[in-house]
């Protein structure tokens, strides 16, 4: 054997041994991670929570077909007609919004909207029937939903909500107060139909639809028309939508995504994902546990968890888009849901104020005057844990929460970009007296 051949053989032997050691290290690390990970998964199961997609499917309470509003909502989505006119229908045609007031409805727009609503009568009737059902479950494939591949349902819920908001505005303009009240309730019910879909994406879509529904309630109460209408069912619906377990369900499902998403060894990132997946699972578990605390305590706890995980190994973890990323994602989701909760509570109080006005011809001097005749208690601000705030002025009144900045901005509308201002509902218009 020549000297050159011997060197090549020695080099190849060294590389072969080095590769063998590398494979052995990967196997040992994988075995260690897997054993440690299974122990953590069993701890989660002992609390009655799922650790896999299969378990998540069973964890979501099934709904019998005869009680399931989602089946009718899905049929309504399938039957929904697109506008067949050159007139842009507000809230339905792309890039259009509802006119701020009845004065801005043209006769052409009224006619086109009436034709569009009539063309969707079958879908409209199905929504009305679905609203009478006590529960809802869209029976989504949890793996596909976790990957955002059940988007047709989420888009459909949004479109049905927008349609109901259009009906509210049209019926207010037409002086059909009772119909507008019913349509407002149906819009809220469509949004709430996502209640049992345990994903962050479904929670965020629900937030957006809830905001549209509350905007319709604001429009209704500010129109001056519901003086003789029965507003109590709207208040009941808004209060029923105050879902204290929503974040918990969403965060549990997010943990399942971390734990049960398939990962191989095809790249260094996947190996690192396996190593850090346990740490990320522990993080999400901390946030899952915190999500069941009272609102104000939950906010402080999750913010602290987020700050802690962004401070430890932040540069490495941000590169991996793992622990620090999840801490930020779940904290922003918590804030979004708290804004939604504040909005729903403010809207329920505003309806209670209008019911008080129906009974007394004036709005109350303070929110305590609504208890016990129109509210059991004054709802709490989810951000500071104290009672919601209420101000009257020459144009009406505002019910509001301090919002994420925890500052009393005197009802100034919340700005999502700056995160300044208050989250609330402003009611003004005919029949609302000036501040005494």
mmCIF file of C-alpha atoms in Angstrom, residues 203 206-207 210-211 214 238-239 241-247 295-296 298 333-349 379-383 388 401 423-425:
data_model
loop_
_atom_site.group_PDB
_atom_site.id
_atom_site.type_symbol
_atom_site.label_atom_id
_atom_site.label_comp_id
_atom_site.label_asym_id
_atom_site.label_seq_id
_atom_site.Cartn_x
_atom_site.Cartn_y
_atom_site.Cartn_z
ATOM 1 C CA UNK A 203 -60.179 33.107 18.727
ATOM 2 C CA UNK A 206 -64.007 35.580 16.765
ATOM 3 C CA UNK A 207 -62.552 38.803 18.199
ATOM 4 C CA UNK A 210 -67.381 40.323 17.902
ATOM 5 C CA UNK A 211 -66.079 43.831 17.182
ATOM 6 C CA UNK A 214 -70.654 45.403 18.880
ATOM 7 C CA UNK A 238 -73.532 39.951 25.052
ATOM 8 C CA UNK A 239 -73.218 38.730 28.629
ATOM 9 C CA UNK A 241 -70.426 35.797 25.118
ATOM 10 C CA UNK A 242 -68.134 36.771 28.013
ATOM 11 C CA UNK A 243 -66.195 33.499 27.724
ATOM 12 C CA UNK A 244 -63.804 33.102 30.651
ATOM 13 C CA UNK A 245 -62.299 29.838 29.341
ATOM 14 C CA UNK A 246 -61.550 30.963 25.762
ATOM 15 C CA UNK A 247 -57.877 31.783 26.299
ATOM 16 C CA UNK A 295 -58.295 38.848 34.140
ATOM 17 C CA UNK A 296 -56.096 41.448 35.839
ATOM 18 C CA UNK A 298 -53.655 36.862 34.340
ATOM 19 C CA UNK A 333 -53.224 36.948 22.013
ATOM 20 C CA UNK A 334 -54.048 37.525 25.689
ATOM 21 C CA UNK A 335 -54.133 41.279 25.135
ATOM 22 C CA UNK A 336 -56.378 40.909 22.071
ATOM 23 C CA UNK A 337 -58.822 38.733 24.022
ATOM 24 C CA UNK A 338 -58.851 41.153 26.963
ATOM 25 C CA UNK A 339 -59.760 43.989 24.569
ATOM 26 C CA UNK A 340 -62.542 41.801 23.190
ATOM 27 C CA UNK A 341 -63.793 41.046 26.713
ATOM 28 C CA UNK A 342 -63.747 44.743 27.596
ATOM 29 C CA UNK A 343 -65.681 45.591 24.434
ATOM 30 C CA UNK A 344 -68.384 42.982 25.087
ATOM 31 C CA UNK A 345 -68.794 44.104 28.709
ATOM 32 C CA UNK A 346 -68.994 47.772 27.721
ATOM 33 C CA UNK A 347 -71.630 46.944 25.088
ATOM 34 C CA UNK A 348 -73.697 44.952 27.614
ATOM 35 C CA UNK A 349 -73.579 47.903 30.031
ATOM 36 C CA UNK A 379 -68.764 44.405 35.170
ATOM 37 C CA UNK A 380 -65.032 44.624 35.852
ATOM 38 C CA UNK A 381 -62.452 46.120 33.539
ATOM 39 C CA UNK A 382 -60.351 43.107 32.439
ATOM 40 C CA UNK A 383 -57.224 45.269 32.462
ATOM 41 C CA UNK A 388 -65.870 49.778 34.077
ATOM 42 C CA UNK A 401 -62.121 50.153 29.969
ATOM 43 C CA UNK A 423 -61.497 50.374 24.838
ATOM 44 C CA UNK A 424 -65.190 51.158 24.974
ATOM 45 C CA UNK A 425 -68.571 51.901 23.471
#
